Amino acid sequence: VDLPGLGTAESLSGDMKSSAALYIFSSQTDPPSIFACNSENGQTRLLAQAKVDFEPADFETRQMFFKSKDGTRVPMFVSHKKGLKLDGSNPTLLFGYGGFGIGLTPTYNPLALQWMEMGGIYTTACVRGGNEYGREWHQAAIKAHKQRSFDDFIAAAEYLVEQGFTRPSKLGIQGGGNGALLVGACLTQRPELFGAAVGHVGLFDMVRYSLFGIGQYWKPEYGDIAQPEEFKALFTYSPYHAAVRAMPEKARWPATFLTTSPDDSRVFPAHSLKFAAAIQASQSAQRPILLHVERTSSKEGAVSLNADVLSFLVRELSVGDQSTLSTPRPRGRTDP
């Protein structure tokens, strides 16, 4: 089936009595659309498309490849406005996940679109731990080998700088859940490589993760502290413990925005509370360390949080005209 572009086809459905099959297609800049495909001749037709107030044709997405620390070839998607001058000064947001065999493909993201509308570059790194290349791609970065996910993500950031897309002070990283662990590990291992970091409901205390909430069920992914080799790996990359080792106030962390919720049913909020406190206590740079505790699960709350995240990135990565952002920038420690 010929798809409209570089994107994601999903939700395939059909009927054995009919030659028509339906699927949903979306991309980084194309809103979800429903297509009908004739299984006899492969022809497709558009049935319905979400209406949005922008022109998808004004943007472009490319698949690129970079080499990780061990030489592994890793894919990434890079999206931005057409004609954008790549002079090393573009604010860039790098997103990743890399866990539980979940693959990343280009899908519609209004927050990313708004970022690109302002002249930013939005990138997604398909690091090991996902399933982009099947079971082996996932198994390559679990338990004692989890560091490979972080090596891939760091290599993606270095590639964006080397290729002239951006520079460290203009580079932000973002992830949620396991993706926030990715962010936390990378910002503590290579703080000089990033200007800002956003981690949503992340895992950060990897020595005690199995004692919190439903963490015990994640041992097949992260490992067991009762196993010496797996404990050593967990302790070595655990973002919370890396921050503790950096005390007292001798690290220069990038500006950081963490979110959690007391009602989160998967990732226990203690992870974010402890990590926020540790990087606040060890921060020596004049960059804010912020913790947002979301007490509602409403759509309005999600929109408000996205606005806060976008405002944070705009300020910390110096995006566009900030004349309307008159609130003084927080300095040093910012208590949660």
PDB file of N, CA and C in Angstrom, residues 183-184 187-188 197 199 204 239-258 271-285 287-291 332-334:
ATOM      1  N   VAL A 183      15.966  10.396  29.828  1.00  0.00           N
ATOM      2  CA  VAL A 183      16.341  11.797  29.998  1.00  0.00           C
ATOM      3  C   VAL A 183      17.194  11.980  31.250  1.00  0.00           C
ATOM      4  N   GLY A 184      16.753  11.384  32.380  1.00  0.00           N
ATOM      5  CA  GLY A 184      17.479  11.545  33.629  1.00  0.00           C
ATOM      6  C   GLY A 184      18.884  10.966  33.575  1.00  0.00           C
ATOM      7  N   LEU A 187      21.052  13.288  31.205  1.00  0.00           N
ATOM      8  CA  LEU A 187      21.395  14.614  31.732  1.00  0.00           C
ATOM      9  C   LEU A 187      22.409  14.508  32.871  1.00  0.00           C
ATOM     10  N   THR A 188      22.401  13.391  33.618  1.00  0.00           N
ATOM     11  CA  THR A 188      23.390  13.234  34.681  1.00  0.00           C
ATOM     12  C   THR A 188      24.730  12.726  34.150  1.00  0.00           C
ATOM     13  N   ALA A 197      15.981  19.969  29.893  1.00  0.00           N
ATOM     14  CA  ALA A 197      15.511  18.589  29.963  1.00  0.00           C
ATOM     15  C   ALA A 197      14.116  18.564  30.567  1.00  0.00           C
ATOM     16  N   GLY A 199      11.229  15.737  31.903  1.00  0.00           N
ATOM     17  CA  GLY A 199      10.946  14.339  32.205  1.00  0.00           C
ATOM     18  C   GLY A 199       9.585  14.194  32.861  1.00  0.00           C
ATOM     19  N   PHE A 204      13.594   7.219  38.467  1.00  0.00           N
ATOM     20  CA  PHE A 204      14.896   7.829  38.703  1.00  0.00           C
ATOM     21  C   PHE A 204      15.712   7.120  39.783  1.00  0.00           C
ATOM     22  N   PRO A 239      19.717   7.708  37.844  1.00  0.00           N
ATOM     23  CA  PRO A 239      19.832   9.178  37.862  1.00  0.00           C
ATOM     24  C   PRO A 239      19.844   9.767  39.271  1.00  0.00           C
ATOM     25  N   TYR A 240      19.016   9.244  40.159  1.00  0.00           N
ATOM     26  CA  TYR A 240      18.976   9.767  41.531  1.00  0.00           C
ATOM     27  C   TYR A 240      20.333   9.606  42.207  1.00  0.00           C
ATOM     28  N   HIS A 241      20.929   8.442  42.096  1.00  0.00           N
ATOM     29  CA  HIS A 241      22.202   8.205  42.756  1.00  0.00           C
ATOM     30  C   HIS A 241      23.336   8.994  42.098  1.00  0.00           C
ATOM     31  N   ALA A 242      23.243   9.222  40.793  1.00  0.00           N
ATOM     32  CA  ALA A 242      24.230  10.065  40.125  1.00  0.00           C
ATOM     33  C   ALA A 242      24.161  11.487  40.663  1.00  0.00           C
ATOM     34  N   ALA A 243      22.943  11.964  40.907  1.00  0.00           N
ATOM     35  CA  ALA A 243      22.775  13.312  41.461  1.00  0.00           C
ATOM     36  C   ALA A 243      23.285  13.388  42.895  1.00  0.00           C
ATOM     37  N   VAL A 244      23.038  12.344  43.674  1.00  0.00           N
ATOM     38  CA  VAL A 244      23.529  12.316  45.052  1.00  0.00           C
ATOM     39  C   VAL A 244      25.053  12.333  45.079  1.00  0.00           C
ATOM     40  N   ARG A 245      25.668  11.589  44.157  1.00  0.00           N
ATOM     41  CA  ARG A 245      27.139  11.564  44.112  1.00  0.00           C
ATOM     42  C   ARG A 245      27.706  12.922  43.738  1.00  0.00           C
ATOM     43  N   ALA A 246      26.891  13.779  43.091  1.00  0.00           N
ATOM     44  CA  ALA A 246      27.358  15.102  42.668  1.00  0.00           C
ATOM     45  C   ALA A 246      27.243  16.144  43.779  1.00  0.00           C
ATOM     46  N   MET A 247      26.676  15.802  44.919  1.00  0.00           N
ATOM     47  CA  MET A 247      26.550  16.758  46.018  1.00  0.00           C
ATOM     48  C   MET A 247      27.913  16.980  46.684  1.00  0.00           C
ATOM     49  N   PRO A 248      28.101  18.085  47.411  1.00  0.00           N
ATOM     50  CA  PRO A 248      27.125  19.183  47.580  1.00  0.00           C
ATOM     51  C   PRO A 248      27.357  20.301  46.548  1.00  0.00           C
ATOM     52  N   GLU A 249      26.355  20.630  45.832  1.00  0.00           N
ATOM     53  CA  GLU A 249      26.291  21.768  44.914  1.00  0.00           C
ATOM     54  C   GLU A 249      27.552  21.928  44.059  1.00  0.00           C
ATOM     55  N   LYS A 250      27.893  20.864  43.329  1.00  0.00           N
ATOM     56  CA  LYS A 250      29.076  20.963  42.480  1.00  0.00           C
ATOM     57  C   LYS A 250      28.791  20.589  41.032  1.00  0.00           C
ATOM     58  N   ALA A 251      27.541  20.292  40.713  1.00  0.00           N
ATOM     59  CA  ALA A 251      27.187  19.924  39.341  1.00  0.00           C
ATOM     60  C   ALA A 251      26.626  21.133  38.603  1.00  0.00           C
ATOM     61  N   ARG A 252      26.695  21.068  37.290  1.00  0.00           N
ATOM     62  CA  ARG A 252      26.108  22.107  36.443  1.00  0.00           C
ATOM     63  C   ARG A 252      25.072  21.441  35.546  1.00  0.00           C
ATOM     64  N   TRP A 253      23.896  21.221  36.118  1.00  0.00           N
ATOM     65  CA  TRP A 253      22.836  20.549  35.388  1.00  0.00           C
ATOM     66  C   TRP A 253      22.159  21.503  34.410  1.00  0.00           C
ATOM     67  N   PRO A 254      21.637  20.967  33.305  1.00  0.00           N
ATOM     68  CA  PRO A 254      20.815  21.813  32.424  1.00  0.00           C
ATOM     69  C   PRO A 254      19.521  22.196  33.132  1.00  0.00           C
ATOM     70  N   ALA A 255      18.849  23.235  32.642  1.00  0.00           N
ATOM     71  CA  ALA A 255      17.529  23.583  33.171  1.00  0.00           C
ATOM     72  C   ALA A 255      16.633  22.352  33.059  1.00  0.00           C
ATOM     73  N   THR A 256      15.910  22.029  34.129  1.00  0.00           N
ATOM     74  CA  THR A 256      15.164  20.764  34.171  1.00  0.00           C
ATOM     75  C   THR A 256      13.743  20.988  34.650  1.00  0.00           C
ATOM     76  N   PHE A 257      12.802  20.323  33.982  1.00  0.00           N
ATOM     77  CA  PHE A 257      11.371  20.419  34.317  1.00  0.00           C
ATOM     78  C   PHE A 257      10.861  18.988  34.483  1.00  0.00           C
ATOM     79  N   LEU A 258      10.503  18.619  35.709  1.00  0.00           N
ATOM     80  CA  LEU A 258       9.999  17.274  36.006  1.00  0.00           C
ATOM     81  C   LEU A 258       8.523  17.349  36.363  1.00  0.00           C
ATOM     82  N   HIS A 271       9.835   8.775  42.882  1.00  0.00           N
ATOM     83  CA  HIS A 271      10.949   8.874  41.930  1.00  0.00           C
ATOM     84  C   HIS A 271      11.234  10.336  41.582  1.00  0.00           C
ATOM     85  N   SER A 272      10.207  11.049  41.164  1.00  0.00           N
ATOM     86  CA  SER A 272      10.383  12.439  40.744  1.00  0.00           C
ATOM     87  C   SER A 272      10.693  13.343  41.932  1.00  0.00           C
ATOM     88  N   LEU A 273      10.052  13.095  43.085  1.00  0.00           N
ATOM     89  CA  LEU A 273      10.282  13.920  44.272  1.00  0.00           C
ATOM     90  C   LEU A 273      11.740  13.823  44.717  1.00  0.00           C
ATOM     91  N   LYS A 274      12.260  12.602  44.766  1.00  0.00           N
ATOM     92  CA  LYS A 274      13.639  12.399  45.208  1.00  0.00           C
ATOM     93  C   LYS A 274      14.645  12.962  44.204  1.00  0.00           C
ATOM     94  N   PHE A 275      14.397  12.720  42.925  1.00  0.00           N
ATOM     95  CA  PHE A 275      15.342  13.186  41.912  1.00  0.00           C
ATOM     96  C   PHE A 275      15.356  14.710  41.850  1.00  0.00           C
ATOM     97  N   ALA A 276      14.185  15.328  41.917  1.00  0.00           N
ATOM     98  CA  ALA A 276      14.124  16.790  41.901  1.00  0.00           C
ATOM     99  C   ALA A 276      14.901  17.367  43.077  1.00  0.00           C
ATOM    100  N   ALA A 277      14.714  16.796  44.268  1.00  0.00           N
ATOM    101  CA  ALA A 277      15.425  17.286  45.442  1.00  0.00           C
ATOM    102  C   ALA A 277      16.931  17.116  45.301  1.00  0.00           C
ATOM    103  N   ALA A 278      17.353  15.979  44.731  1.00  0.00           N
ATOM    104  CA  ALA A 278      18.785  15.701  44.607  1.00  0.00           C
ATOM    105  C   ALA A 278      19.469  16.634  43.608  1.00  0.00           C
ATOM    106  N   ILE A 279      18.830  16.882  42.457  1.00  0.00           N
ATOM    107  CA  ILE A 279      19.490  17.760  41.490  1.00  0.00           C
ATOM    108  C   ILE A 279      19.366  19.229  41.901  1.00  0.00           C
ATOM    109  N   GLN A 280      18.343  19.582  42.664  1.00  0.00           N
ATOM    110  CA  GLN A 280      18.295  20.930  43.225  1.00  0.00           C
ATOM    111  C   GLN A 280      19.443  21.133  44.209  1.00  0.00           C
ATOM    112  N   ALA A 281      19.668  20.148  45.067  1.00  0.00           N
ATOM    113  CA  ALA A 281      20.685  20.271  46.105  1.00  0.00           C
ATOM    114  C   ALA A 281      22.098  20.272  45.534  1.00  0.00           C
ATOM    115  N   SER A 282      22.299  19.672  44.365  1.00  0.00           N
ATOM    116  CA  SER A 282      23.643  19.582  43.781  1.00  0.00           C
ATOM    117  C   SER A 282      23.862  20.562  42.638  1.00  0.00           C
ATOM    118  N   GLN A 283      22.880  21.401  42.351  1.00  0.00           N
ATOM    119  CA  GLN A 283      22.995  22.338  41.228  1.00  0.00           C
ATOM    120  C   GLN A 283      23.862  23.543  41.594  1.00  0.00           C
ATOM    121  N   SER A 284      24.873  23.814  40.768  1.00  0.00           N
ATOM    122  CA  SER A 284      25.703  25.008  40.972  1.00  0.00           C
ATOM    123  C   SER A 284      25.510  26.021  39.849  1.00  0.00           C
ATOM    124  N   ALA A 285      24.868  25.603  38.744  1.00  0.00           N
ATOM    125  CA  ALA A 285      24.628  26.516  37.631  1.00  0.00           C
ATOM    126  C   ALA A 285      23.395  27.369  37.913  1.00  0.00           C
ATOM    127  N   ARG A 287      20.598  27.786  36.637  1.00  0.00           N
ATOM    128  CA  ARG A 287      19.520  27.265  35.806  1.00  0.00           C
ATOM    129  C   ARG A 287      18.469  26.631  36.707  1.00  0.00           C
ATOM    130  N   PRO A 288      17.199  26.818  36.426  1.00  0.00           N
ATOM    131  CA  PRO A 288      16.146  26.329  37.317  1.00  0.00           C
ATOM    132  C   PRO A 288      15.967  24.814  37.261  1.00  0.00           C
ATOM    133  N   ILE A 289      15.623  24.255  38.398  1.00  0.00           N
ATOM    134  CA  ILE A 289      15.221  22.856  38.516  1.00  0.00           C
ATOM    135  C   ILE A 289      13.787  22.884  39.026  1.00  0.00           C
ATOM    136  N   LEU A 290      12.825  22.537  38.179  1.00  0.00           N
ATOM    137  CA  LEU A 290      11.414  22.695  38.502  1.00  0.00           C
ATOM    138  C   LEU A 290      10.711  21.348  38.625  1.00  0.00           C
ATOM    139  N   LEU A 291       9.797  21.266  39.580  1.00  0.00           N
ATOM    140  CA  LEU A 291       8.972  20.067  39.754  1.00  0.00           C
ATOM    141  C   LEU A 291       7.511  20.472  39.721  1.00  0.00           C
ATOM    142  N   GLY A 332      19.093  29.634  40.499  1.00  0.00           N
ATOM    143  CA  GLY A 332      19.505  28.654  41.478  1.00  0.00           C
ATOM    144  C   GLY A 332      18.407  27.665  41.822  1.00  0.00           C
ATOM    145  N   ARG A 333      18.302  27.325  43.061  1.00  0.00           N
ATOM    146  CA  ARG A 333      17.333  26.317  43.490  1.00  0.00           C
ATOM    147  C   ARG A 333      15.921  26.862  43.466  1.00  0.00           C
ATOM    148  N   THR A 334      14.991  26.042  43.034  1.00  0.00           N
ATOM    149  CA  THR A 334      13.576  26.386  43.059  1.00  0.00           C
ATOM    150  C   THR A 334      12.855  25.248  43.762  1.00  0.00           C
TER     151      THR A 334
END
